[in-house]
Tab-separated table of C-alpha atoms and ligand atoms in Angstrom:
chain	number	residue	atom	x	y	z
A	26	MET	CA	-28.765	-10.474	-10.668
A	27	PRO	CA	-25.600	-9.612	-12.632
A	28	ILE	CA	-22.409	-9.168	-10.578
A	29	PRO	CA	-21.478	-5.456	-10.569
A	30	ARG	CA	-18.218	-4.543	-12.300
A	31	ALA	CA	-16.596	-3.744	-8.948
A	32	GLY	CA	-17.715	-7.052	-7.414
A	33	THR	CA	-19.508	-7.355	-4.118
A	34	PRO	CA	-18.036	-6.796	-0.655
A	35	ARG	CA	-17.487	-9.725	1.681
A	36	ALA	CA	-19.376	-9.636	4.963
A	37	ALA	CA	-17.442	-9.655	8.227
A	38	PRO	CA	-17.376	-13.048	9.944
A	39	SER	CA	-19.603	-13.723	12.933
A	40	GLY	CA	-17.596	-16.529	14.582
A	41	THR	CA	-14.629	-16.588	16.948
A	42	LEU	CA	-10.947	-17.255	16.253
A	43	LEU	CA	-8.134	-18.152	18.641
A	44	ILE	CA	-4.406	-18.070	17.877
A	45	LYS	CA	-2.779	-19.976	20.721
A	46	ASP	CA	0.749	-20.840	21.846
A	47	ILE	CA	2.281	-18.050	19.754
A	48	SER	CA	6.042	-18.275	20.232
A	49	LYS	CA	6.485	-14.522	19.811
A	50	LEU	CA	3.758	-11.927	19.450
A	51	VAL	CA	4.573	-8.414	18.248
A	52	THR	CA	1.622	-6.164	19.067
A	53	GLN	CA	2.979	-2.703	18.135
A	54	ASN	CA	0.928	-1.551	21.111
A	55	ASP	CA	2.995	0.550	23.504
A	56	LYS	CA	1.306	-0.844	26.620
A	57	ILE	CA	1.389	-4.518	25.613
A	58	GLY	CA	4.715	-4.681	23.722
A	59	GLU	CA	6.102	-8.048	22.597
A	60	ILE	CA	4.969	-11.243	24.363
A	61	SER	CA	6.429	-14.761	24.334
A	62	ASP	CA	4.039	-17.747	24.520
A	63	ALA	CA	1.033	-15.586	23.766
A	64	ALA	CA	-2.550	-15.841	22.547
A	65	VAL	CA	-4.933	-13.628	20.563
A	66	TYR	CA	-8.710	-14.049	20.663
A	67	VAL	CA	-10.893	-12.571	17.912
A	68	ARG	CA	-14.645	-12.107	17.942
A	69	GLY	CA	-16.066	-11.453	14.459
A	70	ASN	CA	-13.690	-8.958	12.882
A	71	GLU	CA	-12.427	-7.413	16.140
A	72	ILE	CA	-9.578	-8.385	18.446
A	73	ALA	CA	-11.144	-9.131	21.833
A	74	TRP	CA	-8.200	-10.271	23.963
A	75	VAL	CA	-4.380	-10.355	23.798
A	76	GLY	CA	-1.951	-11.681	26.404
A	77	PRO	CA	0.211	-14.527	27.688
A	78	MET	CA	-1.234	-18.024	27.224
A	79	ALA	CA	-1.135	-18.479	30.984
A	80	ASP	CA	-3.642	-15.640	31.404
A	81	LEU	CA	-6.068	-16.732	28.648
A	82	PRO	CA	-9.597	-16.555	30.141
A	83	GLU	CA	-11.318	-19.911	30.447
A	84	ASP	CA	-14.189	-18.965	28.148
A	85	MET	CA	-11.687	-18.148	25.405
A	86	ALA	CA	-9.809	-21.449	25.602
A	87	THR	CA	-11.468	-22.605	22.407
A	88	ALA	CA	-13.074	-20.954	19.363
A	89	ASP	CA	-14.747	-21.695	16.028
A	90	THR	CA	-11.325	-21.527	14.383
A	91	VAL	CA	-8.171	-22.378	16.351
A	92	ILE	CA	-4.682	-21.695	14.956
A	93	ASP	CA	-1.541	-23.158	16.509
A	94	GLY	CA	1.027	-20.364	16.796
A	95	LYS	CA	3.879	-22.526	18.059
A	96	GLY	CA	7.111	-21.838	16.163
A	97	HIS	CA	5.656	-18.653	14.667
A	98	VAL	CA	6.033	-14.904	15.022
A	99	PHE	CA	2.687	-13.133	14.747
A	100	MET	CA	2.411	-9.409	14.149
A	101	PRO	CA	-0.133	-6.837	12.923
A	102	GLY	CA	-0.818	-7.013	9.205
A	103	MET	CA	1.361	-4.448	7.430
A	104	VAL	CA	-0.180	-1.402	5.770
A	105	ASN	CA	1.212	-0.374	2.383
A	106	THR	CA	0.686	3.305	1.639
A	107	HIS	CA	1.941	3.772	-1.902
A	108	ALA	CA	1.415	1.469	-4.890
A	109	HIS	CA	0.420	1.403	-8.558
A	110	MET	CA	-0.993	-2.055	-9.002
A	111	PHE	CA	-1.761	-1.559	-12.688
A	112	GLN	CA	2.010	-1.926	-13.260
A	113	SER	CA	2.393	-5.626	-12.359
A	114	LEU	CA	2.192	-6.790	-15.967
A	115	ASN	CA	5.091	-4.762	-17.305
A	116	ARG	CA	7.957	-5.110	-14.883
A	117	CYS	CA	11.673	-4.947	-15.647
A	118	LEU	CA	11.374	-2.258	-18.322
A	119	ALA	CA	13.417	0.962	-18.548
A	120	GLN	CA	15.950	-0.621	-16.262
A	121	ASP	CA	18.520	2.167	-16.432
A	122	GLN	CA	16.343	5.270	-16.414
A	123	THR	CA	15.535	7.924	-13.867
A	124	LEU	CA	11.875	8.728	-13.227
A	125	HIS	CA	11.349	10.968	-16.261
A	126	GLY	CA	12.818	8.546	-18.820
A	127	TRP	CA	11.158	5.601	-17.113
A	128	LEU	CA	7.736	7.281	-17.384
A	129	LYS	CA	8.295	8.185	-21.040
A	130	THR	CA	9.116	4.546	-21.821
A	131	LEU	CA	6.076	3.246	-19.995
A	132	TYR	CA	3.286	5.635	-20.985
A	133	PRO	CA	2.824	3.922	-24.404
A	134	VAL	CA	2.719	0.516	-22.690
A	135	TRP	CA	0.084	1.667	-20.201
A	136	ALA	CA	-1.942	3.212	-23.036
A	137	LYS	CA	-2.830	-0.373	-24.039
A	138	LEU	CA	-4.275	-1.285	-20.622
A	139	THR	CA	-7.877	-2.486	-20.462
A	140	GLY	CA	-10.172	-2.855	-17.490
A	141	GLU	CA	-9.645	-6.620	-17.497
A	142	ALA	CA	-5.835	-6.196	-17.608
A	143	VAL	CA	-5.976	-3.801	-14.652
A	144	TYR	CA	-8.120	-6.305	-12.724
A	145	VAL	CA	-5.602	-9.107	-13.325
A	146	SER	CA	-2.618	-6.840	-12.654
A	147	THR	CA	-4.158	-5.667	-9.380
A	148	LEU	CA	-4.915	-9.242	-8.329
A	149	ILE	CA	-1.257	-10.164	-8.879
A	150	SER	CA	-0.056	-7.161	-6.850
A	151	MET	CA	-2.449	-7.920	-4.019
A	152	VAL	CA	-1.501	-11.592	-3.909
A	153	GLU	CA	2.170	-10.674	-3.657
A	154	LEU	CA	1.460	-8.081	-0.977
A	155	ILE	CA	-0.766	-10.399	1.069
A	156	LEU	CA	1.814	-13.176	0.978
A	157	SER	CA	4.489	-10.737	2.183
A	158	GLY	CA	2.399	-9.852	5.259
A	159	CYS	CA	0.354	-6.898	4.043
A	160	THR	CA	-3.336	-6.803	4.974
A	161	CYS	CA	-4.286	-3.301	3.820
A	162	SER	CA	-3.035	-1.165	0.980
A	163	SER	CA	-3.660	2.021	-0.862
A	164	ASP	CA	-3.364	1.941	-4.655
A	165	HIS	CA	-2.853	4.982	-6.836
A	166	LEU	CA	-4.486	4.469	-10.257
A	167	TYR	CA	-3.667	7.599	-12.237
A	168	ILE	CA	-4.070	6.520	-15.865
A	169	TYR	CA	-7.441	5.600	-17.401
A	170	PRO	CA	-6.980	4.432	-21.014
A	171	ASN	CA	-9.634	2.501	-22.947
A	172	ASP	CA	-12.300	1.108	-20.579
A	173	VAL	CA	-10.218	1.279	-17.360
A	174	THR	CA	-12.028	2.459	-14.216
A	175	LEU	CA	-11.230	2.412	-10.509
A	176	ASP	CA	-13.883	-0.322	-10.249
A	177	ASP	CA	-11.416	-2.795	-11.824
A	178	THR	CA	-9.068	-2.506	-8.837
A	179	ILE	CA	-11.928	-2.646	-6.334
A	180	ARG	CA	-13.122	-5.860	-7.959
A	181	ALA	CA	-9.698	-7.404	-7.286
A	182	ALA	CA	-9.701	-6.349	-3.616
A	183	ARG	CA	-13.159	-7.765	-3.074
A	184	ALA	CA	-12.244	-10.994	-4.858
A	185	LEU	CA	-9.446	-11.550	-2.336
A	186	GLY	CA	-11.052	-10.038	0.781
A	187	PHE	CA	-8.279	-7.411	0.985
A	188	ARG	CA	-8.654	-4.150	2.944
A	189	PHE	CA	-8.318	-1.435	0.341
A	190	HIS	CA	-7.790	2.314	0.000
A	191	PRO	CA	-7.951	2.989	-3.756
A	192	VAL	CA	-6.875	6.439	-4.856
A	193	ARG	CA	-8.765	7.909	-7.823
A	194	GLY	CA	-5.853	9.616	-9.526
A	195	GLY	CA	-5.704	11.352	-12.861
A	196	MET	CA	-3.550	13.340	-15.253
A	197	SER	CA	-4.788	16.470	-16.976
A	198	ALA	CA	-1.709	18.357	-18.180
A	199	GLY	CA	-0.188	16.653	-21.199
A	200	VAL	CA	2.880	17.781	-23.089
A	201	SER	CA	0.986	20.589	-24.837
A	202	ARG	CA	0.153	22.079	-21.421
A	203	GLY	CA	3.693	21.872	-20.042
A	204	GLY	CA	3.349	18.413	-18.464
A	205	ILE	CA	5.331	15.272	-19.193
A	206	ALA	CA	2.591	12.782	-20.152
A	207	PRO	CA	1.526	12.423	-23.804
A	208	ASP	CA	-1.667	14.334	-24.536
A	209	SER	CA	-3.353	11.029	-25.432
A	210	ALA	CA	-2.901	9.789	-21.845
A	211	VAL	CA	-4.621	12.655	-20.061
A	212	GLU	CA	-8.272	13.357	-19.199
A	213	GLU	CA	-10.316	16.525	-19.009
A	214	GLU	CA	-10.321	17.962	-15.493
A	215	GLU	CA	-14.129	18.043	-15.347
A	216	ALA	CA	-14.236	14.339	-16.206
A	217	ILE	CA	-11.661	13.491	-13.526
A	218	LEU	CA	-13.577	15.407	-10.857
A	219	ALA	CA	-16.888	13.890	-11.911
A	220	ASP	CA	-15.471	10.377	-11.664
A	221	MET	CA	-13.868	11.165	-8.289
A	222	GLU	CA	-17.307	12.141	-7.048
A	223	ARG	CA	-18.833	8.966	-8.528
A	224	CYS	CA	-16.217	6.774	-6.812
A	225	ILE	CA	-16.878	8.417	-3.442
A	226	GLY	CA	-20.631	7.989	-3.877
A	227	ASP	CA	-20.428	4.377	-5.063
A	228	PHE	CA	-17.687	2.963	-2.835
A	229	HIS	CA	-16.493	5.129	0.062
A	230	ASP	CA	-17.297	3.564	3.441
A	231	ASN	CA	-16.250	5.607	6.460
A	232	THR	CA	-17.558	3.208	9.097
A	233	ARG	CA	-15.263	1.597	11.684
A	234	PHE	CA	-13.288	-1.357	10.255
A	235	SER	CA	-14.334	-0.316	6.756
A	236	MET	CA	-12.884	-2.536	4.028
A	237	LEU	CA	-12.798	0.289	1.476
A	238	ARG	CA	-12.172	3.998	1.663
A	239	ILE	CA	-11.582	6.261	-1.303
A	240	SER	CA	-8.780	8.816	-1.569
A	241	LEU	CA	-8.244	11.380	-4.298
A	242	GLY	CA	-4.883	11.826	-5.992
A	243	PRO	CA	-4.057	13.878	-9.077
A	244	ALA	CA	-0.884	12.106	-10.248
A	245	SER	CA	1.827	14.692	-9.558
A	246	GLN	CA	2.599	18.364	-10.033
A	247	LYS	CA	4.148	17.481	-13.410
A	248	THR	CA	0.933	16.003	-14.770
A	249	VAL	CA	-1.916	18.147	-13.399
A	250	THR	CA	-2.727	21.814	-12.939
A	251	ASN	CA	-2.881	23.585	-9.600
A	252	ASP	CA	-6.600	24.088	-10.240
A	253	LEU	CA	-7.209	20.336	-10.235
A	254	MET	CA	-5.216	19.932	-7.017
A	255	ILE	CA	-7.350	22.582	-5.321
A	256	SER	CA	-10.640	21.207	-6.670
A	257	ALA	CA	-9.734	17.661	-5.564
A	258	ALA	CA	-8.836	18.894	-2.063
A	259	ARG	CA	-12.118	20.760	-1.729
A	260	LEU	CA	-14.092	17.767	-3.017
A	261	ALA	CA	-12.381	15.366	-0.589
A	262	ARG	CA	-13.125	17.624	2.375
A	263	LYS	CA	-16.841	17.467	1.715
A	264	HIS	CA	-16.726	13.747	2.555
A	265	PRO	CA	-15.455	12.545	5.967
A	266	GLY	CA	-12.680	9.986	5.663
A	267	VAL	CA	-11.800	10.772	2.039
A	268	ARG	CA	-8.076	11.562	2.046
A	269	LEU	CA	-5.600	13.072	-0.412
A	270	HIS	CA	-2.504	11.394	-1.775
A	271	THR	CA	0.080	12.050	-4.478
A	272	HIS	CA	3.807	12.113	-5.294
A	273	LEU	CA	6.041	14.857	-3.951
A	274	ALA	CA	9.696	15.837	-3.843
A	275	GLU	CA	10.802	12.587	-5.429
A	276	ASN	CA	14.123	13.634	-6.950
A	277	GLN	CA	16.354	16.546	-7.971
A	278	GLU	CA	14.377	17.034	-11.200
A	279	ASP	CA	11.290	17.689	-9.061
A	280	ILE	CA	13.063	20.522	-7.246
A	281	GLU	CA	14.102	22.113	-10.533
A	282	TYR	CA	10.673	21.628	-12.111
A	283	THR	CA	8.817	23.136	-9.157
A	284	HIS	CA	11.152	26.094	-9.016
A	285	LYS	CA	11.080	26.725	-12.759
A	286	LEU	CA	7.303	26.485	-13.029
A	287	TYR	CA	6.230	28.217	-9.847
A	288	GLY	CA	9.358	29.894	-8.449
A	289	TYR	CA	9.002	28.157	-5.135
A	290	ARG	CA	9.664	24.896	-3.241
A	291	PHE	CA	7.450	22.003	-2.147
A	292	GLY	CA	6.275	23.505	1.135
A	293	GLN	CA	4.981	26.592	-0.641
A	294	TYR	CA	3.487	24.433	-3.382
A	295	ILE	CA	1.376	22.232	-1.097
A	296	THR	CA	0.230	25.295	0.821
A	297	ALA	CA	-0.791	27.046	-2.404
A	298	VAL	CA	-2.860	24.069	-3.570
A	299	GLU	CA	-4.420	23.484	-0.108
A	300	TRP	CA	-2.703	20.119	0.373
A	301	ASP	CA	-1.070	21.143	3.653
A	302	GLN	CA	-3.504	19.424	6.033
A	303	SER	CA	-3.560	16.260	8.144
A	304	ASP	CA	-5.762	14.467	5.589
A	305	CYS	CA	-2.830	14.374	3.116
A	306	TRP	CA	0.012	11.924	2.729
A	307	PHE	CA	2.716	12.085	0.081
A	308	ALA	CA	4.897	9.436	-1.539
A	309	HIS	CA	8.714	9.722	-1.577
A	310	CYS	CA	9.598	13.159	-0.091
A	311	CYS	CA	13.298	12.430	-0.704
A	312	MET	CA	13.991	16.125	-1.201
A	313	LEU	CA	12.121	17.767	1.684
A	314	ASN	CA	14.274	20.330	3.490
A	315	GLU	CA	14.249	21.029	7.210
A	316	SER	CA	11.547	23.682	7.148
A	317	GLU	CA	9.325	21.497	4.925
A	318	ARG	CA	9.747	18.590	7.336
A	319	ALA	CA	8.766	20.954	10.154
A	320	LEU	CA	5.629	21.909	8.201
A	321	PHE	CA	4.775	18.213	7.743
A	322	ALA	CA	5.204	17.593	11.475
A	323	GLU	CA	3.208	20.656	12.514
A	324	LYS	CA	0.316	19.920	10.137
A	325	ARG	CA	0.489	16.116	10.677
A	326	ILE	CA	1.013	15.420	6.976
A	327	GLY	CA	2.156	11.841	6.297
A	328	VAL	CA	4.977	10.397	4.181
A	329	ALA	CA	5.054	7.078	2.304
A	330	HIS	CA	8.723	6.105	2.119
A	331	CYS	CA	9.506	3.922	-0.922
A	332	PRO	CA	13.151	2.827	-0.697
A	333	SER	CA	13.110	0.223	-3.508
A	334	SER	CA	11.671	2.627	-6.041
A	335	ASN	CA	13.923	5.460	-4.870
A	336	THR	CA	17.023	3.340	-5.417
A	337	ARG	CA	15.849	1.629	-8.631
A	338	LEU	CA	15.168	5.031	-10.236
A	339	ALA	CA	18.190	6.684	-8.601
A	340	SER	CA	15.876	9.286	-7.057
A	341	GLY	CA	17.721	9.741	-3.790
A	342	ILE	CA	17.675	8.700	-0.150
A	343	ALA	CA	14.754	10.120	1.809
A	344	PRO	CA	15.757	11.842	5.064
A	345	VAL	CA	13.819	9.303	7.148
A	346	ARG	CA	15.862	9.774	10.344
A	347	GLU	CA	15.385	13.511	10.155
A	348	MET	CA	11.658	13.155	9.455
A	349	LEU	CA	11.157	10.836	12.427
A	350	ASP	CA	13.235	13.069	14.708
A	351	GLN	CA	11.214	16.106	13.666
A	352	GLY	CA	7.963	14.257	14.404
A	353	VAL	CA	6.766	13.445	10.871
A	354	ASN	CA	4.685	10.271	10.479
A	355	VAL	CA	6.438	7.921	8.048
A	356	GLY	CA	4.838	4.794	6.567
A	357	LEU	CA	6.182	2.515	3.851
A	358	GLY	CA	5.204	2.047	0.219
A	359	VAL	CA	6.277	-0.553	-2.321
A	360	ASP	CA	5.438	1.995	-5.070
A	361	GLY	CA	4.750	0.923	-8.630
A	362	ALA	CA	5.004	-2.735	-9.408
A	363	CYS	CA	7.405	-1.809	-12.212
A	364	SER	CA	9.517	0.827	-10.450
A	365	SER	CA	10.351	-1.452	-7.539
A	366	ASP	CA	9.652	-4.661	-9.491
A	367	CYS	CA	8.874	-6.338	-6.178
A	368	GLN	CA	5.921	-5.815	-3.885
A	369	ASN	CA	7.164	-7.251	-0.639
A	370	MET	CA	6.566	-5.241	2.525
A	371	LEU	CA	9.264	-6.936	4.614
A	372	ALA	CA	11.836	-6.458	1.864
A	373	GLU	CA	10.823	-2.792	1.708
A	374	ALA	CA	11.231	-2.419	5.480
A	375	ARG	CA	14.630	-4.086	5.306
A	376	LEU	CA	15.838	-1.780	2.549
A	377	ALA	CA	14.591	1.229	4.537
A	378	VAL	CA	16.967	0.222	7.348
A	379	LEU	CA	19.918	-0.556	5.101
A	380	LEU	CA	19.552	2.606	3.067
A	381	GLN	CA	19.568	4.864	6.121
A	382	ARG	CA	22.714	3.152	7.357
A	383	ALA	CA	24.542	3.423	4.028
A	384	GLY	CA	25.815	6.848	5.044
A	385	GLY	CA	27.958	5.354	7.791
A	386	ASN	CA	25.826	5.319	10.965
A	387	PRO	CA	24.580	1.870	12.071
A	388	LYS	CA	22.103	3.524	14.439
A	389	GLN	CA	20.493	5.697	11.773
A	390	LEU	CA	17.362	3.491	11.637
A	391	GLY	CA	16.511	0.476	13.798
A	392	VAL	CA	14.843	-2.775	12.741
A	393	ARG	CA	11.898	-2.239	15.073
A	394	GLU	CA	11.521	1.349	13.888
A	395	ALA	CA	11.085	0.036	10.341
A	396	LEU	CA	8.524	-2.570	11.465
A	397	ARG	CA	6.651	0.229	13.201
A	398	MET	CA	6.673	2.286	10.000
A	399	ALA	CA	5.264	-0.742	8.139
A	400	THR	CA	2.373	-1.087	10.609
A	401	VAL	CA	1.511	1.922	12.790
A	402	GLY	CA	3.103	4.388	10.353
A	403	GLY	CA	1.046	3.035	7.470
A	404	ALA	CA	-2.195	2.970	9.464
A	405	THR	CA	-1.613	6.598	10.473
A	406	ASN	CA	-1.034	7.662	6.854
A	407	LEU	CA	-4.483	6.264	6.050
A	408	GLY	CA	-6.077	7.927	9.087
A	409	ARG	CA	-6.736	4.532	10.684
A	410	GLN	CA	-4.324	4.495	13.627
A	411	THR	CA	-7.101	3.652	16.094
A	412	GLU	CA	-8.302	0.653	14.032
A	413	LEU	CA	-5.313	-0.870	12.205
A	414	GLY	CA	-1.599	-1.511	12.710
A	415	GLN	CA	-1.755	-2.960	16.245
A	416	ILE	CA	-2.774	-6.215	17.887
A	417	ALA	CA	-4.784	-4.951	20.828
A	418	PRO	CA	-8.375	-5.208	22.055
A	419	GLY	CA	-10.673	-3.038	19.969
A	420	PHE	CA	-8.472	-3.134	16.837
A	421	ALA	CA	-9.488	-4.829	13.579
A	422	ALA	CA	-8.466	-8.469	13.276
A	423	ASP	CA	-5.739	-7.957	10.656
A	424	ILE	CA	-2.987	-10.331	11.797
A	425	VAL	CA	-0.130	-12.163	10.051
A	426	GLY	CA	2.076	-15.045	11.143
A	427	PHE	CA	5.485	-16.161	9.887
A	428	LYS	CA	6.753	-19.672	10.560
A	429	THR	CA	10.237	-19.336	11.991
A	430	ALA	CA	10.791	-22.813	13.484
A	431	GLY	CA	11.891	-25.487	11.043
A	432	ASN	CA	12.471	-22.862	8.384
A	433	LEU	CA	15.934	-22.667	6.792
A	434	ALA	CA	15.712	-18.882	6.365
A	435	PHE	CA	15.388	-18.443	10.128
A	436	ALA	CA	18.090	-20.933	11.139
A	437	GLY	CA	20.250	-19.394	13.845
A	438	CYS	CA	17.865	-16.483	14.437
A	439	GLY	CA	16.704	-17.654	17.875
A	440	ALA	CA	18.255	-14.639	19.616
A	441	ASP	CA	15.728	-12.322	18.000
A	442	PRO	CA	13.186	-13.895	15.639
A	443	VAL	CA	11.340	-10.570	15.388
A	444	ALA	CA	14.379	-8.781	13.982
A	445	ALA	CA	14.934	-11.822	11.790
A	446	LEU	CA	11.658	-11.159	9.962
A	447	LEU	CA	13.226	-8.081	8.497
A	448	LEU	CA	16.912	-8.956	8.462
A	449	VAL	CA	16.434	-12.211	6.540
A	450	ALA	CA	13.586	-10.794	4.448
A	451	PRO	CA	14.867	-11.764	0.979
A	452	SER	CA	14.798	-15.441	1.912
A	453	ALA	CA	12.128	-15.419	4.634
A	454	GLY	CA	9.480	-16.438	2.164
A	455	PHE	CA	5.820	-15.708	2.591
A	456	VAL	CA	3.433	-15.649	5.531
A	457	SER	CA	2.068	-18.878	6.925
A	458	TRP	CA	-1.076	-17.155	8.141
A	459	SER	CA	-2.903	-14.001	7.205
A	460	ILE	CA	-6.147	-12.912	8.786
A	461	ILE	CA	-7.938	-9.918	7.297
A	462	ASP	CA	-11.059	-8.508	8.929
A	463	GLY	CA	-11.352	-11.727	10.939
A	464	HIS	CA	-11.272	-13.994	7.846
A	465	VAL	CA	-8.414	-16.449	7.314
A	466	VAL	CA	-6.980	-15.388	3.954
A	467	VAL	CA	-3.733	-17.395	4.052
A	468	ARG	CA	-3.817	-20.798	5.725
A	469	GLU	CA	-0.507	-22.605	6.337
A	470	GLY	CA	1.089	-20.753	3.436
A	471	THR	CA	-1.786	-21.202	0.970
A	472	LEU	CA	-3.726	-18.190	-0.244
A	473	LEU	CA	-7.440	-18.836	-0.089
A	474	ALA	CA	-9.880	-17.415	-2.569
A	475	ALA	CA	-12.877	-15.325	-1.647
A	476	GLY	CA	-15.873	-13.835	-3.402
A	477	PRO	CA	-16.261	-14.677	-7.092
A	478	LEU	CA	-12.950	-16.546	-7.193
A	479	ALA	CA	-14.411	-19.097	-4.756
A	480	PRO	CA	-18.126	-19.248	-5.582
A	481	GLU	CA	-18.598	-22.423	-3.596
A	482	PHE	CA	-17.606	-20.719	-0.324
A	483	GLU	CA	-20.531	-20.490	2.019
A	484	GLY	CA	-18.778	-19.730	5.295
A	485	GLY	CA	-17.838	-22.041	8.133
A	486	ALA	CA	-15.065	-24.151	6.635
A	487	PHE	CA	-12.030	-22.648	4.934
A	488	PRO	CA	-12.613	-21.666	1.293
A	489	ALA	CA	-10.678	-23.274	-1.531
A	490	PRO	CA	-7.154	-22.156	-2.500
A	491	LEU	CA	-6.890	-19.430	-5.096
A	492	ASP	CA	-6.239	-20.919	-8.531
A	493	MET	CA	-2.742	-19.508	-8.983
A	494	ASP	CA	-2.224	-21.219	-12.375
A	495	TRP	CA	-5.286	-19.402	-13.693
A	496	LEU	CA	-4.096	-16.056	-12.311
A	497	LEU	CA	-0.557	-16.339	-13.659
A	498	GLY	CA	-1.859	-17.558	-17.024
A	499	GLU	CA	-4.134	-14.526	-17.268
A	500	GLY	CA	-1.193	-12.320	-16.268
A	501	ASP	CA	1.051	-13.750	-19.001
A	502	LYS	CA	-1.676	-13.269	-21.590
A	503	HIS	CA	-2.098	-9.573	-20.794
A	504	THR	CA	1.658	-9.054	-20.460
A	505	ASP	CA	2.204	-10.388	-23.979
A	506	THR	CA	-0.227	-7.782	-25.322
A	507	LEU	CA	1.263	-4.929	-23.306
A	508	ILE	CA	4.912	-5.544	-24.152
A	509	ALA	CA	4.372	-6.469	-27.817
A	510	GLY	CA	6.719	-4.339	-29.909
A	511	ILE	CA	8.891	-3.281	-26.952
A	512	THR	CA	12.449	-2.668	-28.073
A	513	GLU	CA	15.689	-3.691	-26.395
A	514	THR	CA	16.278	0.002	-25.750
A	515	ALA	CA	13.019	0.261	-23.813
A	516	VAL	CA	13.944	-2.761	-21.735
A	517	GLY	CA	17.254	-1.057	-20.985
A	518	ARG	CA	19.324	-4.204	-21.028
A	519	GLN	CA	22.964	-3.195	-20.973
B	1	ZN	ZN1	4.393	6.252	-7.276
């Protein structure tokens, strides 16, 4: 039987897994908190027990897979809630542009994307995310040139065994309709809606511990009509678990654009297009005012804070302290692989802290608040706060471990190795262990392949390492095609 374009999903494991002697366990569970000398026991893809080693029940003292957690900090896998993984192959372009100029430089590059290039690009993004401690991510694919489909990104997630929330985006308003994208890059609204419906039918799984849920996401108010926003919202609400996601209030230009086009601000805009419900989460929100933040809190609308992208594109500093104080759920997003140029969740959390403090208040955002945004905040944005983002009985077995002992980056961090994860993030390196849906995906720092990338894997023993030389070679090949003819001006080298 031929392998479908989107690949085939990996089954949940049936065995048991024990992580023992964990030097420091961060659970993000309010009742359990942080534990020294801890253990976690997993049955299949579900966490069955968490606690101090001394209390480990006798029948859990061993397991099919046993991991030694000594000298490690373990924490819930982080949840990334804003990304554009098709952008991994064209980083470091338009280096000195704000969003508008950056987009105009990149649209012609993205017009050359193929389905195979998007598959490779998405694999590279996911590998980087997994190694930084991320176990679940959304991905906003909003441009569909040539033979590109959402299936290409799903194939990558399944190849790695990554928990995935792809967003079927789209652009319908080109320059001739008042938008900013070239007319050649946009689709007909009927075609976008039809493919959204196809993606839901083919891939959306709303069961507990689902590895794949679809969201819908017209690209932004500058690239689609209000009609498409409304139609997408109504379509999503016919299908339980299908959520809505897009960009909002990213920079000053967005304020001016919204006012000029509609005569109102963001709060009125999302209400008008029926995106003012708890099944919506928005990226950026740098420019939300107090009453808009109150609306977000009241309606339980989520925010994906993307500090690297916001600083790289000089968009602004999101009012994260104010959002949290007003009761808005805030998760983190690495944003586009070429607007942040780096897809590292811990680095993103670190910058979130530093950026809030840049105004002069060292208490503006705490280290543990940022780690909470990266875990619980992200899970809540995806509507999965009862399944993901915590290490507690009944939650999915999405767990990551960082080796802190014998690691130069963590030298001298004994006073608080948990804070060290974030504070030394640029040099902390990658995870030693990553477990996704009960499967070991990173073993002692090595990313393991799954699915078609490891055809010999039959369960039981660990699968083979991912062939990184192959992946990077494929990436270089597609990059050469995409950036052919790029000028020094487009690179933005000063
Ligand atoms: Zn974005």
